[in-house]
C-alpha atoms as an extended CHARMM CRD file, in Angstrom:
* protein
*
        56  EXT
         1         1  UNK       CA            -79.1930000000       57.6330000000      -43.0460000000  PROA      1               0.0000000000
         2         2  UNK       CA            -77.7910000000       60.2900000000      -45.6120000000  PROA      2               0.0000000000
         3         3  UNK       CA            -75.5150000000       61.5790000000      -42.0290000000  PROA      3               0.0000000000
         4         4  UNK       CA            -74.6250000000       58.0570000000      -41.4220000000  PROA      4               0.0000000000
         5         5  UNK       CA            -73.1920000000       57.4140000000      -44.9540000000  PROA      5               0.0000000000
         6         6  UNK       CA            -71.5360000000       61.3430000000      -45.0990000000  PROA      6               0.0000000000
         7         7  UNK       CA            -69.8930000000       60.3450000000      -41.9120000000  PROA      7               0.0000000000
         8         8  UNK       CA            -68.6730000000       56.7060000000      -42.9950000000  PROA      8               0.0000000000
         9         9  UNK       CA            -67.2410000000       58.5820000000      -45.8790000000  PROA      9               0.0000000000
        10        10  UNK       CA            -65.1450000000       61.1370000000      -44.0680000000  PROA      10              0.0000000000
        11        11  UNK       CA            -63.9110000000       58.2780000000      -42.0190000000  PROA      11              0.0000000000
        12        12  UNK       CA            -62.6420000000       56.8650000000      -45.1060000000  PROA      12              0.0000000000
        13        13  UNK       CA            -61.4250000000       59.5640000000      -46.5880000000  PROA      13              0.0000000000
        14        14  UNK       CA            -59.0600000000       60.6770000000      -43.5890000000  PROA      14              0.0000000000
        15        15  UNK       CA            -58.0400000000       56.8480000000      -43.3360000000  PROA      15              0.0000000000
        16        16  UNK       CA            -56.9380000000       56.8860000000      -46.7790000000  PROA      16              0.0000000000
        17        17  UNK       CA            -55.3400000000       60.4910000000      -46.5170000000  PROA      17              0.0000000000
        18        18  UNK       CA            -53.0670000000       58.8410000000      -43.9540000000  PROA      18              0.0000000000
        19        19  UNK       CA            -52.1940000000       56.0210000000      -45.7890000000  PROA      19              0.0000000000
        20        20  UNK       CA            -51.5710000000       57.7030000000      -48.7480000000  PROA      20              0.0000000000
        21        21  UNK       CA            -49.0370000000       60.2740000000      -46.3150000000  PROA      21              0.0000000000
        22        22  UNK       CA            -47.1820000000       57.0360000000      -44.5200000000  PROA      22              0.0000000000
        23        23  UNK       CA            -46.7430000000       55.3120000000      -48.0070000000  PROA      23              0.0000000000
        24        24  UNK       CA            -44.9680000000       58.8040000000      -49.3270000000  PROA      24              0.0000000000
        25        25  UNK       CA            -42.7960000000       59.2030000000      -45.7970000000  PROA      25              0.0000000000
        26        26  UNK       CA            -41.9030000000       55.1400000000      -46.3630000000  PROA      26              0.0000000000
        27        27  UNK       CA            -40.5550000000       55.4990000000      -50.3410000000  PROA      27              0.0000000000
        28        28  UNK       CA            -37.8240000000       57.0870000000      -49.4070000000  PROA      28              0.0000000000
        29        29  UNK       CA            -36.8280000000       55.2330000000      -46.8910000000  PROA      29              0.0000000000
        30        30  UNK       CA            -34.7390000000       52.3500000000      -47.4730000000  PROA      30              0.0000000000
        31        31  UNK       CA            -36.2850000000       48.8430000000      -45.9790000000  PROA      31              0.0000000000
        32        32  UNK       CA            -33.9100000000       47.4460000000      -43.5750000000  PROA      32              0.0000000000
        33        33  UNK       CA            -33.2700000000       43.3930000000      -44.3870000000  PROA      33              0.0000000000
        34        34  UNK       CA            -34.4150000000       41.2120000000      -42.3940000000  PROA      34              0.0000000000
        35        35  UNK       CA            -31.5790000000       39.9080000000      -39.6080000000  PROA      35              0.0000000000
        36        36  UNK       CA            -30.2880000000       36.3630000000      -39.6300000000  PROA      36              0.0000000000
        37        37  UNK       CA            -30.8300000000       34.0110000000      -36.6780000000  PROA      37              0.0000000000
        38        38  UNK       CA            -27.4360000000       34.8180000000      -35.6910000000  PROA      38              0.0000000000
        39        39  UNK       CA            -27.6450000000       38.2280000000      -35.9110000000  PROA      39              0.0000000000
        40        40  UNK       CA            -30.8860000000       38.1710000000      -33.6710000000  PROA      40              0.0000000000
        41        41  UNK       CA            -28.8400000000       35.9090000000      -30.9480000000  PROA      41              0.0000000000
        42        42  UNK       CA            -26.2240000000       38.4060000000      -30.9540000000  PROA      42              0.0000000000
        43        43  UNK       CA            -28.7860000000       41.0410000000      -30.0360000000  PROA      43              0.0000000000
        44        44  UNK       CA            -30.1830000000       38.3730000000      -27.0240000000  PROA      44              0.0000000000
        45        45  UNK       CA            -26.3430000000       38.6790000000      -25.5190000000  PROA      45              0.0000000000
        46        46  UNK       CA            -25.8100000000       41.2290000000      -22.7410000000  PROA      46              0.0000000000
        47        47  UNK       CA            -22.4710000000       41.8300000000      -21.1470000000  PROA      47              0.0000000000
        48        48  UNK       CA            -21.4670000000       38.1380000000      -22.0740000000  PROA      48              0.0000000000
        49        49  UNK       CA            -24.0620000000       36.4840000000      -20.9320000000  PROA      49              0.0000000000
        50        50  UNK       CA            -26.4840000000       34.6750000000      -23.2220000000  PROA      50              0.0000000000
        51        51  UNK       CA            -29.9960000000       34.7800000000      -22.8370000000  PROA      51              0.0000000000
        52        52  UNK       CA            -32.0100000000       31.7950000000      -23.8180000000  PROA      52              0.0000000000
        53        53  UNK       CA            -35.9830000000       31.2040000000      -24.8830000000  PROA      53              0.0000000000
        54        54  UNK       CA            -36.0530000000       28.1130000000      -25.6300000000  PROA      54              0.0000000000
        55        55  UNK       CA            -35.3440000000       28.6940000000      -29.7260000000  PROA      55              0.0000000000
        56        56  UNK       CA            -32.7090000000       27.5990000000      -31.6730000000  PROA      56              0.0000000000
């Protein structure tokens, strides 16, 4: 049981480590805002032609 519970632990711990290492790389980083509907349509165009799925 006492292996079970060490093991659960280191789990944990490494989870956390990387969470803790992604949070860090992300601070700096500088969130992109979130695109408009038309800028999402103008990413759906391709060489003039519009693509459609069924959203407005």
């Amino acid at each position: 049981m006492d292996e079970t519970l060490q093991f659960l632990n280191l789990i944990e711990n490494i989870i956390t480590e990387e969470i803790e290492k992604e949070e860090q790389e992300n601070a700096g980083k500088e969130e992109e805002p979130e695109k408009t509907v038309d800028e999402k349509r103008k990413d759906l165009t391709l060489n003039g032609y519009k693509y459609s799925f069924g959203f407005r």
